[in-house]
């Protein structure tokens, strides 16, 4: 997508055509596009409309109905904070009484929209020309939001009256590969962290895999999952972290909102839970709980132990309802071996097997092929280590 494509979409003809597009459907797209060209619509506009229509349909997962009023770039959509999570970020700034927030590297403007939506004035800075243009479109309804194209690090925060900073640095190379080293973020993490010397109200979104040693001890680091998928870690400083330093897991989604918090130094090592024999139930902690180093807390709450000192599966001797983990009843367990597993599943007429794994190199799709199951029953197996041995645990999901 280039700036001309965005400009074409912003003409009355382009915007109206885009608004009338049906939900994008890959099978019908070619025919729809050629029909538009046959009616005399400029082929470049048709291409731009088709691209936007596809992106808007995909964006509904992050933005719901708001997607129908927004523009996207493919990379911008990929990197955008989903609205539900952006709203959580924005609440921190509103609660801290921020009067001007600088969003340094605003992308297509999702976080800035959430801030402006709560009435918090925002100066959204973006270096990429097309992305900045798209952000300006997405923020058009908010008088209190300004989009500026340029290098976020060149902004004179004091002169702009900025009293809070948000940054969600890019974590991809130009070719689209993920960047895991915080020093390779754009802007880089050290430079962003240094901003808290002048603006204590600093909030940063970082990759969930960030090591604890990269965290300043005084931050509050919060890992967020949505329906079990870990989407980010947020680092909150000063007035944006009223809960104080530490680490927490925030679970959002269909099972409600749940927060598990551990005060202390954010860079402290995680407490190790004890390991013990396999009991009647198995619990798989949410990824945010694991990333935040809170598995031992959950094991304690469930009165359980780990199946192995290095594996984040908790086992208990009774069912324990919990929001922090997905629970299973243990039906069987044995040492891992292809022949034995195949015979076990065939004896039970299993045709479809859900494979969960932790602490094993087995590739589920390859194993499924090797098993060659043809039966009509379903089964769930967990491949992991029990007392140091590669093992199979046959389980059934608990309801609710
Ligand atoms: C992860 S995206 C931000 C996504 C945004 N929070 C959202 O939810 O839509 C990071 C953005 O920072 C921009 N960026 C990277 N380095 C920058 C810099 N030095 N100045 C301005 N923008 C920058 C990138 O072009 C990219 O669009």
Coordinates of C-alpha atoms and ligand atoms in Angstrom, one line a residue:
X1 CA 0.0 0.0 0.0
X2 CA 1.3 3.4 -0.9
X3 CA 0.2 6.9 -0.1
X4 CA -1.6 7.3 -3.5
X5 CA -3.7 4.3 -2.7
X6 CA -4.7 5.8 0.6
X7 CA -5.5 9.1 -1.1
X8 CA -7.7 7.4 -3.6
X9 CA -9.6 5.7 -0.8
X10 CA -10.1 9.1 0.8
X11 CA -11.9 10.6 -2.2
X12 CA -15.7 10.6 -1.9
X13 CA -15.9 7.9 -4.6
X14 CA -13.3 5.7 -2.9
X15 CA -14.7 6.0 0.6
X16 CA -18.2 5.3 -0.6
X17 CA -17.1 2.3 -2.7
X18 CA -15.2 0.9 0.3
X19 CA -18.2 1.4 2.6
X20 CA -20.4 -0.6 0.3
X21 CA -18.1 -3.6 0.0
X22 CA -19.5 -6.9 1.2
X23 CA -17.5 -8.9 3.8
X24 CA -14.4 -10.0 2.0
X25 CA -14.5 -13.5 0.6
X26 CA -11.4 -14.9 -1.2
X27 CA -13.5 -17.0 -3.6
X28 CA -15.6 -14.1 -4.8
X29 CA -12.9 -11.4 -4.8
X30 CA -11.7 -11.8 -8.4
X31 CA -15.1 -11.7 -9.8
X32 CA -16.1 -8.7 -7.6
X33 CA -12.9 -6.8 -8.7
X34 CA -13.4 -7.5 -12.4
X35 CA -17.1 -6.4 -12.1
X36 CA -16.0 -3.1 -10.7
X37 CA -13.4 -2.5 -13.4
X38 CA -16.0 -3.4 -16.0
X39 CA -18.2 -0.7 -14.6
X40 CA -15.4 1.8 -15.3
X41 CA -13.9 2.1 -11.8
X42 CA -10.2 3.0 -12.0
X43 CA -8.2 -0.3 -11.6
X44 CA -5.9 1.3 -9.0
X45 CA -8.9 2.2 -6.9
X46 CA -10.3 -1.2 -7.3
X47 CA -7.0 -2.7 -6.1
X48 CA -6.9 -0.4 -3.1
X49 CA -10.5 -1.0 -2.2
X50 CA -10.1 -4.8 -2.4
X51 CA -7.0 -4.7 -0.2
X52 CA -8.7 -2.5 2.4
X53 CA -11.8 -4.7 2.3
X54 CA -9.7 -7.8 3.0
X55 CA -7.8 -6.0 5.8
X56 CA -11.0 -4.7 7.4
X57 CA -12.5 -8.2 7.4
X58 CA -9.4 -9.6 9.0
X59 CA -9.3 -6.6 11.5
X60 CA -12.7 -7.4 13.0
X61 CA -10.9 -9.9 15.2
X62 CA -9.0 -7.0 16.9
X63 CA -11.4 -4.1 16.4
X64 CA -14.9 -5.5 16.0
X65 CA -17.3 -3.1 14.2
X66 CA -14.8 -0.3 14.5
X67 CA -12.9 -2.0 11.7
X68 CA -15.5 -0.8 9.3
X69 CA -14.6 2.8 9.8
X70 CA -10.8 2.3 9.9
X71 CA -8.0 1.9 7.4
X72 CA -5.1 -0.5 7.7
X73 CA -1.8 -1.5 6.3
X74 CA -1.0 -5.2 6.4
X75 CA 2.0 -4.7 8.8
X76 CA 0.1 -2.0 10.8
X77 CA -2.8 -4.4 11.4
X78 CA -0.5 -7.3 12.3
X79 CA 1.3 -5.1 14.9
X80 CA -1.8 -3.2 16.2
X81 CA -2.9 -3.7 19.8
X82 CA -6.4 -5.2 19.9
X83 CA -8.9 -2.6 21.1
X84 CA -9.8 -4.5 24.3
X85 CA -6.1 -4.4 25.4
X86 CA -5.5 -0.9 24.2
X87 CA -8.5 0.2 26.3
X88 CA -6.7 -1.3 29.3
X89 CA -3.5 0.7 28.5
X90 CA -5.6 3.9 28.1
X91 CA -7.3 3.4 31.5
X92 CA -3.9 3.6 33.2
X93 CA -3.2 7.0 31.6
X94 CA -6.7 8.3 32.4
X95 CA -6.4 7.1 36.0
X96 CA -3.0 8.8 36.3
X97 CA -4.4 12.1 35.1
X98 CA -2.2 12.4 32.1
X99 CA -2.8 15.6 30.2
X100 CA -0.8 15.0 27.0
X101 CA 0.4 11.5 26.1
X102 CA 3.1 11.0 23.4
X103 CA 2.5 7.8 21.6
X104 CA 6.0 7.2 20.1
X105 CA 5.6 5.0 17.1
X106 CA 1.8 4.9 16.9
X107 CA 1.4 2.5 13.9
X108 CA -2.1 2.7 12.6
X109 CA -3.1 4.3 15.8
X110 CA -4.9 1.7 17.9
X111 CA -3.5 2.7 21.2
X112 CA -3.8 6.4 20.4
X113 CA -7.5 5.8 19.5
X114 CA -8.1 4.2 22.9
X115 CA -6.5 7.1 24.7
X116 CA -8.4 9.7 22.7
X117 CA -11.6 7.7 23.2
X118 CA -11.1 8.1 27.0
X119 CA -10.6 11.8 26.4
X120 CA -6.9 11.8 27.0
X121 CA -5.1 14.1 24.6
X122 CA -2.5 12.3 22.5
X123 CA 0.3 13.3 20.2
X124 CA 0.8 10.3 18.0
X125 CA 4.2 10.1 16.2
X126 CA 4.9 7.7 13.3
X127 CA 7.9 7.7 11.0
X128 CA 6.4 5.7 8.2
X129 CA 4.5 7.9 5.7
X130 CA 1.7 5.5 4.7
X131 CA 1.2 4.3 8.3
X132 CA 1.1 7.9 9.6
X133 CA -1.5 8.8 7.0
X134 CA -3.6 5.8 8.0
X135 CA -3.3 6.7 11.7
X136 CA -4.6 10.2 10.9
X137 CA -7.6 8.7 9.2
X138 CA -8.3 6.4 12.1
X139 CA -8.0 9.3 14.6
X140 CA -10.0 11.7 12.5
X141 CA -13.0 11.7 14.9
X142 CA -10.9 12.9 17.9
X143 CA -10.1 16.6 18.2
X144 CA -7.7 15.8 21.1
X145 CA -5.5 13.6 18.9
X146 CA -2.7 14.9 16.7
X147 CA -0.7 12.7 14.3
X148 CA 2.8 13.8 13.4
X149 CA 5.0 12.1 10.9
X150 CA 8.6 11.9 11.9
X151 CA 11.1 10.3 14.2
X152 CA 9.6 9.8 17.6
X153 CA 12.9 10.3 19.3
X154 CA 13.3 13.7 17.8
X155 CA 10.2 15.0 19.6
X156 CA 10.9 17.6 22.3
X157 CA 8.6 16.2 25.0
X158 CA 9.0 19.2 27.3
X159 CA 8.2 21.7 24.6
X160 CA 5.1 19.7 23.6
X161 CA 3.8 19.7 27.2
X162 CA 4.0 15.9 27.3
X163 CA 3.5 14.5 30.8
X164 CA 3.2 10.8 29.9
X165 CA 4.7 8.5 27.2
X166 CA 3.5 5.4 25.6
X167 CA 5.6 3.3 23.2
X168 CA 4.9 0.1 21.4
X169 CA 8.2 -0.3 19.5
X170 CA 8.3 -2.2 16.2
X171 CA 9.6 -5.8 16.8
X172 CA 10.0 -6.8 13.2
X173 CA 12.8 -6.4 10.6
X174 CA 12.1 -4.7 7.3
X175 CA 11.6 -8.2 5.8
X176 CA 8.9 -8.9 8.4
X177 CA 10.9 -11.3 10.7
X178 CA 10.3 -11.1 14.4
X179 CA 12.9 -9.4 16.5
X180 CA 13.4 -10.8 20.0
X181 CA 16.4 -8.7 21.2
X182 CA 15.0 -5.6 22.9
X183 CA 18.1 -3.7 21.7
X184 CA 16.9 -4.3 18.1
X185 CA 13.4 -2.9 18.7
X186 CA 12.6 0.3 16.9
X187 CA 12.9 2.6 18.9
X188 CA 15.3 0.4 21.0
X189 CA 14.3 -0.5 24.5
X190 CA 17.2 1.2 26.3
X191 CA 16.5 4.6 24.7
X192 CA 12.8 4.3 25.6
X193 CA 13.5 3.3 29.2
X194 CA 15.8 6.3 29.5
X195 CA 12.8 8.6 28.9
X196 CA 11.5 7.9 32.4
X197 CA 14.2 10.2 33.8
X198 CA 12.3 13.1 32.2
X199 CA 8.8 11.6 32.0
X200 CA 8.2 9.2 34.9
X201 CA 4.7 8.2 33.5
X202 CA 6.1 5.8 31.0
X203 CA 4.4 2.8 29.5
X204 CA 5.9 0.3 27.1
X205 CA 4.6 -2.7 25.2
X206 CA 7.2 -5.4 24.7
X207 CA 7.3 -8.9 23.4
X208 CA 6.0 -11.6 25.8
X209 CA 9.4 -13.4 25.7
X210 CA 11.3 -10.5 27.3
X211 CA 13.8 -12.0 29.9
X212 CA 13.3 -10.8 33.5
X213 CA 16.9 -9.5 33.5
X214 CA 15.9 -6.9 30.8
X215 CA 13.3 -5.4 33.2
X216 CA 14.1 -2.5 35.5
X217 CA 13.3 -3.8 39.0
X218 CA 11.0 -0.9 39.7
X219 CA 8.6 -1.5 36.8
X220 CA 5.3 -3.3 37.0
X221 CA 5.5 -5.9 34.2
X222 CA 2.1 -7.3 33.1
X223 CA 1.7 -10.2 30.7
X224 CA -1.7 -10.2 28.9
X225 CA -3.5 -13.1 27.3
X226 CA -6.7 -13.1 25.3
X227 CA -8.5 -16.4 25.3
X228 CA -5.3 -18.1 26.2
X229 CA -3.0 -16.5 23.7
X230 CA -0.3 -14.3 25.2
X231 CA -0.4 -11.0 23.3
X232 CA 2.0 -8.8 25.0
X233 CA 3.9 -7.7 28.1
X234 CA 3.3 -4.2 29.3
X235 CA 6.0 -2.3 31.4
X236 CA 4.4 0.4 33.5
X237 CA 6.3 3.0 35.4
X238 CA 5.6 5.7 38.0
X239 CA 2.0 6.9 38.2
X240 CA 1.0 4.4 35.5
X241 CA 1.8 1.5 38.0
X242 CA -0.4 2.2 41.0
X243 CA 0.0 -1.5 42.0
X244 CA 3.7 -0.9 42.5
X245 CA 6.6 -2.9 41.1
X246 CA 6.3 -6.6 40.4
X247 CA 4.9 -9.0 37.8
X248 CA 1.3 -9.9 37.0
X249 CA -0.8 -11.9 34.6
X250 CA -4.0 -10.4 33.2
X251 CA -6.3 -12.9 31.5
X252 CA -9.0 -11.5 29.2
X253 CA -11.5 -13.3 27.1
X254 CA -14.6 -15.4 27.1
X255 CA -13.8 -16.8 30.6
X256 CA -13.9 -13.2 32.0
X257 CA -11.2 -11.0 33.3
X258 CA -8.7 -12.3 35.9
X259 CA -5.7 -10.7 37.4
X260 CA -2.9 -12.5 39.3
X261 CA -0.3 -10.1 40.7
X262 CA 3.0 -10.7 42.6
X263 CA 4.5 -7.6 44.1
X264 CA 8.3 -7.2 44.4
X265 CA 11.2 -6.6 42.0
X266 CA 10.1 -7.1 38.4
X267 CA 13.5 -8.7 37.6
X268 CA 13.4 -11.2 40.5
X269 CA 13.7 -14.9 39.7
X270 CA 10.5 -16.9 39.6
X271 CA 9.7 -19.0 42.6
X272 CA 10.1 -22.7 41.8
X273 CA 7.2 -25.0 42.6
X274 CA 7.8 -28.5 44.0
X275 CA 7.4 -31.5 41.7
X276 CA 5.4 -34.6 42.7
X277 CA 3.8 -37.8 41.3
X278 CA 1.0 -37.6 38.8
X279 CA -2.4 -37.3 40.5
X280 CA -6.0 -37.5 39.3
X281 CA -6.0 -34.1 37.5
X282 CA -3.7 -32.1 35.3
X283 CA -3.7 -28.3 34.9
X284 CA -2.1 -26.4 32.1
X285 CA -1.5 -22.8 33.3
X286 CA -2.4 -19.9 31.0
X287 CA 0.6 -18.6 29.0
X288 CA 0.4 -15.2 30.8
X289 CA 0.8 -17.0 34.2
X290 CA 3.8 -18.9 32.9
X291 CA 5.5 -15.9 31.4
X292 CA 4.9 -13.8 34.5
X293 CA 6.6 -16.6 36.6
X294 CA 3.5 -17.3 38.6
X295 CA 3.2 -21.0 38.1
X296 CA 4.3 -21.7 41.7
X297 CA 1.5 -19.3 43.0
X298 CA -1.1 -21.2 41.0
X299 CA 0.3 -24.6 42.1
X300 CA 0.0 -23.5 45.7
X301 CA -3.6 -22.3 45.1
X302 CA -4.5 -25.6 43.5
X303 CA -2.7 -27.5 46.3
X304 CA -0.8 -29.2 43.4
X305 CA 2.7 -30.0 42.3
X306 CA 4.6 -29.9 39.0
X307 CA 4.8 -33.1 37.0
X308 CA 8.5 -32.4 36.6
X309 CA 10.7 -29.6 38.1
X310 CA 11.2 -28.0 34.7
X311 CA 7.7 -28.4 33.2
X312 CA 4.7 -26.1 33.7
X313 CA 2.0 -28.7 34.1
X314 CA 0.5 -28.9 37.6
X315 CA -1.0 -32.1 38.9
X316 CA -3.5 -32.4 41.8
X317 CA -5.4 -35.1 43.6
X318 CA -8.8 -33.5 43.1
X319 CA -10.7 -31.2 40.7
X320 CA -10.0 -27.6 41.5
X321 CA -11.9 -24.9 39.6
X322 CA -9.5 -22.1 38.6
X323 CA -9.3 -19.3 36.0
X324 CA -5.5 -19.6 35.9
X325 CA -5.3 -23.0 34.1
X326 CA -7.1 -25.4 31.9
X327 CA -8.0 -28.5 33.7
X328 CA -8.1 -32.2 32.6
X329 CA -9.0 -35.4 34.3
X330 CA -6.2 -38.0 34.0
X331 CA -7.4 -41.2 32.5
X332 CA -4.1 -43.1 32.0
X333 CA -0.3 -42.6 31.7
X334 CA 2.6 -44.6 30.4
X335 CA 6.1 -44.3 29.0
X336 CA 6.2 -42.8 25.6
X337 CA 6.7 -45.2 22.7
X338 CA 5.2 -45.0 19.2
X339 CA 4.1 -48.7 19.1
X340 CA 2.6 -48.7 22.5
X341 CA 0.7 -45.4 21.9
X342 CA -0.6 -46.6 18.6
X343 CA -1.9 -49.8 20.1
X344 CA -3.4 -48.0 23.0
X345 CA -5.4 -45.6 20.8
X346 CA -6.4 -48.2 18.2
X347 CA -7.7 -50.5 21.0
X348 CA -10.0 -47.6 21.9
X349 CA -11.1 -46.9 18.3
X350 CA -9.5 -43.4 18.4
X351 CA -9.5 -41.6 15.1
X352 CA -8.9 -38.0 16.1
X353 CA -6.3 -37.1 18.7
X354 CA -5.6 -33.8 20.3
X355 CA -1.9 -33.6 21.2
X356 CA -0.6 -31.3 23.9
X357 CA 3.1 -31.2 24.7
X358 CA 5.7 -29.6 26.9
X359 CA 9.3 -30.6 27.4
X360 CA 9.4 -33.0 24.4
X361 CA 10.7 -32.6 20.8
X362 CA 7.8 -34.6 19.3
X363 CA 6.1 -32.7 16.4
X364 CA 2.3 -33.3 16.9
X365 CA 1.5 -33.3 13.1
X366 CA 4.3 -35.8 12.4
X367 CA 3.2 -38.0 15.3
X368 CA -0.4 -37.9 14.1
X369 CA 0.7 -39.2 10.7
X370 CA 2.9 -41.9 12.2
X371 CA 0.0 -43.1 14.3
X372 CA -2.3 -43.4 11.2
X373 CA -5.5 -43.6 13.3
X374 CA -8.8 -44.5 11.5
X375 CA -11.3 -45.0 14.4
X376 CA -14.3 -42.9 15.3
X377 CA -13.5 -41.8 18.9
X378 CA -11.7 -38.7 20.1
X379 CA -8.8 -38.6 22.6
X380 CA -6.6 -36.0 24.1
X381 CA -3.0 -36.9 25.0
X382 CA -0.3 -34.9 26.8
X383 CA 3.3 -35.6 25.9
X384 CA 5.7 -34.6 28.6
X385 CA 8.2 -35.8 31.2
X386 CA 7.1 -37.6 34.3
X387 CA 9.9 -38.2 36.8
X388 CA 12.4 -37.4 34.1
X389 CA 11.0 -39.9 31.5
X390 CA 9.2 -39.1 28.2
X391 CA 5.6 -40.0 28.9
X392 CA 2.1 -40.0 27.6
X393 CA -0.8 -38.8 29.8
X394 CA -4.2 -39.6 28.5
X395 CA -6.7 -36.9 29.7
X396 CA -10.1 -35.6 29.2
X397 CA -10.9 -31.9 29.4
X398 CA -12.9 -30.8 32.4
X399 CA -16.1 -28.9 31.6
X400 CA -16.3 -25.2 32.3
Ligands
LIG1 C1 4.3 -2.0 16.9 S1 3.9 -0.6 15.9 C2 2.8 0.3 16.9 C3 1.4 -0.2 16.9 C4 0.4 0.6 17.6 N1 0.7 0.7 19.1 C5 -1.0 0.2 17.4 O1 -1.6 -0.5 18.3 O2 -1.5 0.4 16.3 C6 5.4 0.3 15.9 C7 5.4 1.5 15.0 O3 6.5 2.3 15.4 C8 7.0 2.9 14.2 N2 8.4 3.4 14.5 C9 9.5 2.6 14.7 N3 10.5 3.4 15.0 C10 10.1 4.7 15.0 C11 10.7 6.0 15.2 N4 11.9 6.1 15.6 N5 9.9 7.1 15.1 C12 8.6 7.0 14.8 N6 8.0 5.8 14.6 C13 8.7 4.7 14.7 C14 6.9 1.8 13.1 O4 6.9 2.4 11.8 C15 5.6 1.1 13.5 O5 4.5 1.6 12.8

